[in-house]
Tab-separated table of C-alpha atoms in Angstrom:
chain	number	residue	atom	x	y	z
M	1	MET	CA	-62.920	-21.851	-111.128
M	2	PRO	CA	-64.346	-21.187	-107.655
M	3	CYS	CA	-64.198	-17.631	-106.282
M	4	PRO	CA	-62.203	-17.099	-103.128
M	5	SER	CA	-64.352	-16.735	-100.055
M	6	PHE	CA	-64.650	-13.483	-98.129
M	7	ARG	CA	-62.985	-15.180	-95.176
M	8	ALA	CA	-59.955	-16.185	-97.283
M	9	ILE	CA	-59.623	-12.639	-98.607
M	10	PHE	CA	-59.887	-11.227	-95.082
M	11	ILE	CA	-57.210	-13.597	-93.772
M	12	GLY	CA	-54.927	-12.725	-96.674
M	13	LEU	CA	-55.301	-9.007	-96.048
M	14	PHE	CA	-54.723	-9.522	-92.321
M	15	LEU	CA	-51.501	-11.431	-92.968
M	16	CYS	CA	-50.274	-8.766	-95.374
M	17	LEU	CA	-51.004	-6.016	-92.891
M	18	SER	CA	-49.365	-7.974	-90.081
M	19	PHE	CA	-46.252	-8.494	-92.174
M	20	SER	CA	-46.189	-4.804	-93.076
M	21	VAL	CA	-46.364	-3.763	-89.428
M	22	GLN	CA	-43.590	-6.171	-88.459
M	23	ALA	CA	-41.412	-5.116	-91.385
M	24	ASN	CA	-41.865	-1.429	-90.554
M	25	PRO	CA	-41.820	-1.106	-86.763
M	26	ALA	CA	-42.642	2.271	-85.268
M	27	LEU	CA	-40.028	4.618	-83.891
M	28	LYS	CA	-39.777	4.248	-80.129
M	29	THR	CA	-38.706	6.756	-77.524
M	30	GLY	CA	-35.401	6.121	-75.820
M	31	VAL	CA	-31.666	6.602	-76.114
M	32	TYR	CA	-29.768	5.090	-79.036
M	33	VAL	CA	-26.014	4.968	-79.602
M	34	ARG	CA	-24.354	5.048	-83.002
M	35	GLU	CA	-22.547	1.835	-83.839
M	36	GLY	CA	-19.012	2.212	-82.527
M	37	GLY	CA	-20.047	4.720	-79.872
M	38	SER	CA	-19.528	7.871	-81.948
M	39	GLY	CA	-22.968	9.411	-81.475
M	40	THR	CA	-26.103	9.529	-79.345
M	41	LEU	CA	-29.716	9.883	-80.482
M	42	THR	CA	-32.484	10.616	-77.984
M	43	LEU	CA	-36.178	10.351	-78.881
M	44	LYS	CA	-38.878	11.760	-76.595
M	45	ALA	CA	-42.647	11.926	-76.926
M	46	GLY	CA	-43.843	15.280	-78.225
M	47	GLU	CA	-47.189	16.884	-78.965
M	48	LYS	CA	-49.786	15.657	-81.462
M	49	GLY	CA	-48.053	12.342	-82.026
M	50	GLU	CA	-44.742	13.946	-82.884
M	51	LEU	CA	-41.388	12.810	-81.551
M	52	ALA	CA	-38.794	15.253	-80.310
M	53	PHE	CA	-35.221	14.262	-81.067
M	54	SER	CA	-31.729	15.403	-80.185
M	55	LEU	CA	-28.613	14.029	-81.818
M	56	ASP	CA	-24.941	14.517	-81.049
M	57	ALA	CA	-22.131	12.842	-82.973
M	58	ILE	CA	-18.352	13.038	-83.112
M	59	GLY	CA	-16.227	12.655	-86.217
M	60	VAL	CA	-12.618	12.927	-87.317
M	61	ASN	CA	-10.335	15.184	-85.262
M	62	ALA	CA	-13.064	15.561	-82.613
M	63	HIS	CA	-15.300	17.586	-84.945
M	64	THR	CA	-18.925	17.263	-83.898
M	65	CYS	CA	-22.528	17.417	-85.087
M	66	SER	CA	-25.428	18.620	-82.970
M	67	LEU	CA	-29.053	18.928	-84.028
M	68	GLU	CA	-32.514	18.708	-82.530
M	69	GLY	CA	-36.057	19.052	-83.764
M	70	LYS	CA	-39.396	17.341	-84.381
M	71	ILE	CA	-39.983	14.103	-86.281
M	72	ARG	CA	-43.127	13.885	-88.402
M	73	ASN	CA	-43.844	10.732	-90.384
M	74	GLY	CA	-40.313	9.510	-89.834
M	75	LYS	CA	-38.649	12.698	-91.050
M	76	ALA	CA	-37.316	15.956	-89.640
M	77	LEU	CA	-36.864	19.044	-91.800
M	78	MET	CA	-33.828	20.987	-90.604
M	79	LYS	CA	-33.230	24.503	-91.888
M	80	ASP	CA	-29.858	26.003	-92.726
M	81	ASP	CA	-30.143	29.445	-91.117
M	82	LEU	CA	-27.222	30.765	-93.164
M	83	ASP	CA	-28.187	29.787	-96.705
M	84	GLY	CA	-31.860	28.939	-96.221
M	85	GLY	CA	-31.627	25.376	-97.491
M	86	THR	CA	-33.321	22.326	-95.997
M	87	CYS	CA	-31.784	19.098	-94.748
M	88	THR	CA	-34.211	16.192	-94.579
M	89	VAL	CA	-33.258	13.774	-91.825
M	90	THR	CA	-34.918	10.370	-92.165
M	91	PHE	CA	-35.299	8.011	-89.209
M	92	THR	CA	-35.902	4.402	-90.246
M	93	PRO	CA	-36.554	1.879	-87.458
M	94	HIS	CA	-34.797	-1.463	-87.551
M	95	LYS	CA	-34.847	-4.516	-85.336
M	96	ASN	CA	-31.811	-3.391	-83.338
M	97	GLY	CA	-32.089	0.370	-83.637
M	98	ILE	CA	-32.664	3.269	-86.008
M	99	GLU	CA	-30.987	4.180	-89.287
M	100	VAL	CA	-30.430	7.932	-89.590
M	101	GLU	CA	-29.831	9.541	-92.971
M	102	GLY	CA	-29.491	13.200	-93.879
M	103	LYS	CA	-30.110	14.547	-97.381
M	104	ASP	CA	-29.730	18.080	-98.661
M	105	GLU	CA	-32.703	19.156	-100.785
M	106	ASP	CA	-30.438	19.998	-103.729
M	107	SER	CA	-27.605	17.458	-103.672
M	108	GLY	CA	-29.469	14.487	-102.200
M	109	TYR	CA	-26.532	13.768	-99.904
M	110	GLU	CA	-25.524	14.672	-96.350
M	111	SER	CA	-24.048	17.914	-97.614
M	112	GLY	CA	-25.224	21.473	-98.155
M	113	ALA	CA	-27.844	22.327	-95.535
M	114	CYS	CA	-26.949	19.199	-93.528
M	115	ARG	CA	-23.413	20.511	-93.055
M	116	TYR	CA	-24.806	23.499	-91.149
M	117	TYR	CA	-25.179	21.248	-88.105
M	118	CYS	CA	-21.703	19.700	-88.238
M	119	GLY	CA	-18.048	20.523	-88.023
M	120	MET	CA	-15.912	20.126	-91.124
M	121	ARG	CA	-14.990	16.457	-90.584
M	122	ALA	CA	-18.081	15.135	-88.831
M	123	SER	CA	-21.336	13.572	-90.005
M	124	PHE	CA	-24.417	12.312	-88.179
M	125	GLY	CA	-25.752	9.556	-90.441
M	126	GLY	CA	-25.515	5.873	-89.578
M	127	ARG	CA	-27.052	3.069	-87.547
M	128	TYR	CA	-27.990	4.044	-83.998
M	129	LEU	CA	-28.318	0.947	-81.855
M	130	THR	CA	-30.518	0.136	-78.910
M	131	PRO	CA	-27.842	-0.313	-76.220
M	132	PRO	CA	-27.642	-3.729	-74.531
M	133	PRO	CA	-28.874	-3.750	-70.911
M	134	GLY	CA	-26.465	-1.765	-68.766
M	135	CYS	CA	-24.857	-0.105	-71.790
M	136	ALA	CA	-26.782	3.159	-72.187
M	137	PRO	CA	-24.466	6.182	-71.862
M	138	ALA	CA	-25.779	7.085	-68.393
M	139	GLU	CA	-25.299	3.478	-67.247
M	140	THR	CA	-21.722	3.160	-68.481
M	141	ARG	CA	-20.834	6.521	-66.923
M	142	ARG	CA	-22.296	5.376	-63.620
M	143	ALA	CA	-20.383	2.083	-63.836
M	144	GLN	CA	-17.122	3.960	-64.367
M	145	GLN	CA	-17.853	6.265	-61.433
M	146	ASP	CA	-18.677	3.294	-59.193
M	147	PHE	CA	-15.528	1.532	-60.370
M	148	GLN	CA	-13.405	4.508	-59.354
M	149	ARG	CA	-15.083	4.659	-55.957
M	150	PHE	CA	-14.417	0.958	-55.303
M	151	TYR	CA	-10.866	1.212	-56.627
M	152	ASP	CA	-10.039	4.193	-54.420
M	153	ALA	CA	-11.377	2.212	-51.448
M	154	LYS	CA	-9.087	-0.697	-52.493
M	155	ALA	CA	-12.146	-2.894	-53.015
M	156	TYR	CA	-10.556	-4.289	-56.162
M	157	ARG	CA	-12.862	-7.263	-56.669
M	158	LYS	CA	-15.924	-5.020	-56.540
M	159	ALA	CA	-14.194	-2.577	-58.871
M	160	LEU	CA	-13.480	-5.348	-61.377
M	161	ALA	CA	-17.009	-6.759	-61.132
M	162	THR	CA	-18.429	-3.282	-61.763
M	163	LEU	CA	-16.416	-2.279	-64.828
M	164	LYS	CA	-15.646	-5.535	-66.649
M	165	PRO	CA	-19.283	-6.080	-67.769
M	166	VAL	CA	-19.068	-2.752	-69.610
M	167	LEU	CA	-16.191	-4.086	-71.709
M	168	ASP	CA	-17.786	-7.511	-72.127
M	169	LYS	CA	-21.317	-6.414	-73.066
M	170	CYS	CA	-21.054	-2.894	-74.459
M	171	ARG	CA	-18.372	-3.118	-77.149
M	172	SER	CA	-20.842	-2.367	-79.962
M	173	VAL	CA	-21.679	1.032	-78.434
M	174	LEU	CA	-18.288	1.974	-76.979
M	175	ASP	CA	-16.002	4.391	-78.777
M	176	GLU	CA	-12.872	2.319	-79.401
M	177	LEU	CA	-10.589	5.337	-79.342
M	178	TYR	CA	-12.040	7.520	-76.606
M	179	GLU	CA	-13.611	4.961	-74.240
M	180	GLU	CA	-12.378	1.407	-74.689
M	181	GLY	CA	-8.703	2.217	-74.192
M	182	ARG	CA	-9.339	3.956	-70.888
M	183	ILE	CA	-11.504	1.077	-69.658
M	184	ARG	CA	-8.919	-1.531	-70.654
M	185	ASN	CA	-6.159	0.300	-68.803
M	186	ASP	CA	-8.327	0.659	-65.693
M	187	LEU	CA	-9.148	-3.046	-65.745
M	188	ALA	CA	-5.507	-4.010	-66.312
M	189	VAL	CA	-4.409	-2.075	-63.220
M	190	THR	CA	-7.170	-3.714	-61.195
M	191	CYS	CA	-6.221	-7.213	-62.378
M	192	ARG	CA	-2.623	-6.523	-61.368
M	193	LYS	CA	-3.747	-5.437	-57.920
M	194	LEU	CA	-5.612	-8.741	-57.633
M	195	GLY	CA	-2.562	-10.726	-58.732
M	196	ASP	CA	-4.221	-11.896	-61.950
M	197	TYR	CA	-1.341	-11.155	-64.306
M	198	ARG	CA	-2.685	-13.213	-67.194
M	199	ALA	CA	-5.855	-11.099	-67.177
M	200	CYS	CA	-3.735	-7.944	-66.949
M	201	TYR	CA	-1.896	-8.895	-70.149
M	202	ALA	CA	-5.149	-9.933	-71.837
M	203	MET	CA	-6.755	-6.555	-71.161
M	204	LEU	CA	-3.885	-4.781	-72.914
M	205	GLU	CA	-3.323	-7.319	-75.701
M	206	PRO	CA	-4.830	-5.006	-78.384
M	207	TYR	CA	-2.053	-2.479	-77.640
M	208	ALA	CA	0.892	-4.829	-77.011
M	209	GLU	CA	2.296	-4.687	-80.551
M	210	ASP	CA	2.118	-0.886	-80.768
M	211	ALA	CA	3.430	-0.499	-77.216
M	212	ALA	CA	6.668	-2.186	-78.282
M	213	GLN	CA	7.276	0.518	-80.908
M	214	LYS	CA	8.095	4.212	-80.849
M	215	ASP	CA	5.195	6.640	-81.063
M	216	GLU	CA	6.333	8.032	-84.406
M	217	ASP	CA	6.293	4.530	-85.892
M	218	VAL	CA	2.773	3.865	-84.645
M	219	TRP	CA	0.768	7.002	-85.379
M	220	THR	CA	2.208	9.497	-87.811
M	221	TYR	CA	1.497	13.209	-88.048
M	222	SER	CA	-0.519	12.547	-91.194
M	223	HIS	CA	-3.311	11.367	-88.884
M	224	ALA	CA	-5.794	13.774	-87.289
M	225	PRO	CA	-4.217	15.469	-84.230
M	226	ALA	CA	-7.065	14.687	-81.801
M	227	GLU	CA	-7.061	10.978	-82.634
M	228	ARG	CA	-3.266	10.839	-82.514
M	229	GLU	CA	-3.077	12.523	-79.119
M	230	THR	CA	-5.803	10.314	-77.653
M	231	TYR	CA	-4.376	7.048	-78.949
M	232	LEU	CA	-0.813	7.856	-77.892
M	233	SER	CA	-2.078	8.740	-74.416
M	234	THR	CA	-3.824	5.354	-74.231
M	235	LEU	CA	-0.679	3.674	-75.531
M	236	ALA	CA	1.539	5.407	-72.966
M	237	ALA	CA	-0.679	4.126	-70.154
M	238	ALA	CA	-0.661	0.638	-71.678
M	239	ARG	CA	3.152	0.610	-71.810
M	240	VAL	CA	3.374	1.501	-68.133
M	241	ASN	CA	0.737	-1.036	-67.134
M	242	LEU	CA	2.336	-3.828	-69.168
M	243	MET	CA	5.673	-3.090	-67.514
M	244	LEU	CA	4.153	-2.987	-64.012
M	245	CYS	CA	2.268	-6.210	-64.658
M	246	GLU	CA	5.467	-7.927	-65.783
M	247	GLN	CA	7.403	-6.626	-62.772
M	248	ALA	CA	4.682	-7.709	-60.343
M	249	GLU	CA	4.496	-11.165	-61.922
M	250	LYS	CA	8.278	-11.645	-61.628
M	251	ALA	CA	8.231	-10.461	-58.009
M	252	ALA	CA	5.429	-12.904	-57.208
M	253	ARG	CA	7.401	-15.775	-58.757
M	254	ARG	CA	10.545	-14.908	-56.798
M	255	LYS	CA	8.540	-14.760	-53.593
M	256	LYS	CA	6.951	-18.127	-54.355
M	257	ASN	CA	10.335	-19.743	-55.078
M	258	HIS	CA	11.717	-18.543	-51.776
């Protein structure tokens, strides 16, 4: 049986190494957003090949997590200053972002020392996505500010063109409760101003069923107060906007018939 040539061995090793590099991409600096918009992870270049990170996340009832430190070999060791324990935070790169996982040195879960950095009903683990172009937190904030400026100037087409891409492209990194509802209501008002009543209804379609019911039938007091208050506020705005859209559409039809 012939022995494999040196060249064949070299090529085989090269392919294995290439596959390994592709399967385990390096962590990259930048801003990442937790899937669903409930957290932000920022990685910056540090000293001696380290990465500096900061992470903020929001959980149930608006409880939050906040932590920052240095990443070495894909991990950050976070100390619990109260009990002296250690939380190991692992950062695993993926094609579309970074998986973050916290483990207490004793329990092996995101508990114990990891809880030192969070409120009672919040956690920081999960998939943090690379935002689509135009969807980083600073970009969506700027789009909303520009929208308001155009809207106040009654430049409704510019306002719509500025904010609608945020809803169309950024859903994966928008917080459905705290962000999407506000954006949908803003877009619905703008569509009504432009006389596009079908688009006005479409923007608010996710809330139409709940808007037809009483608040107490939609979101009971068994739910977390912060989420309940936020959703009912969004729903109240949707009710008003649906009514105004319907009234404007009827007025436009009457005017057309006369």
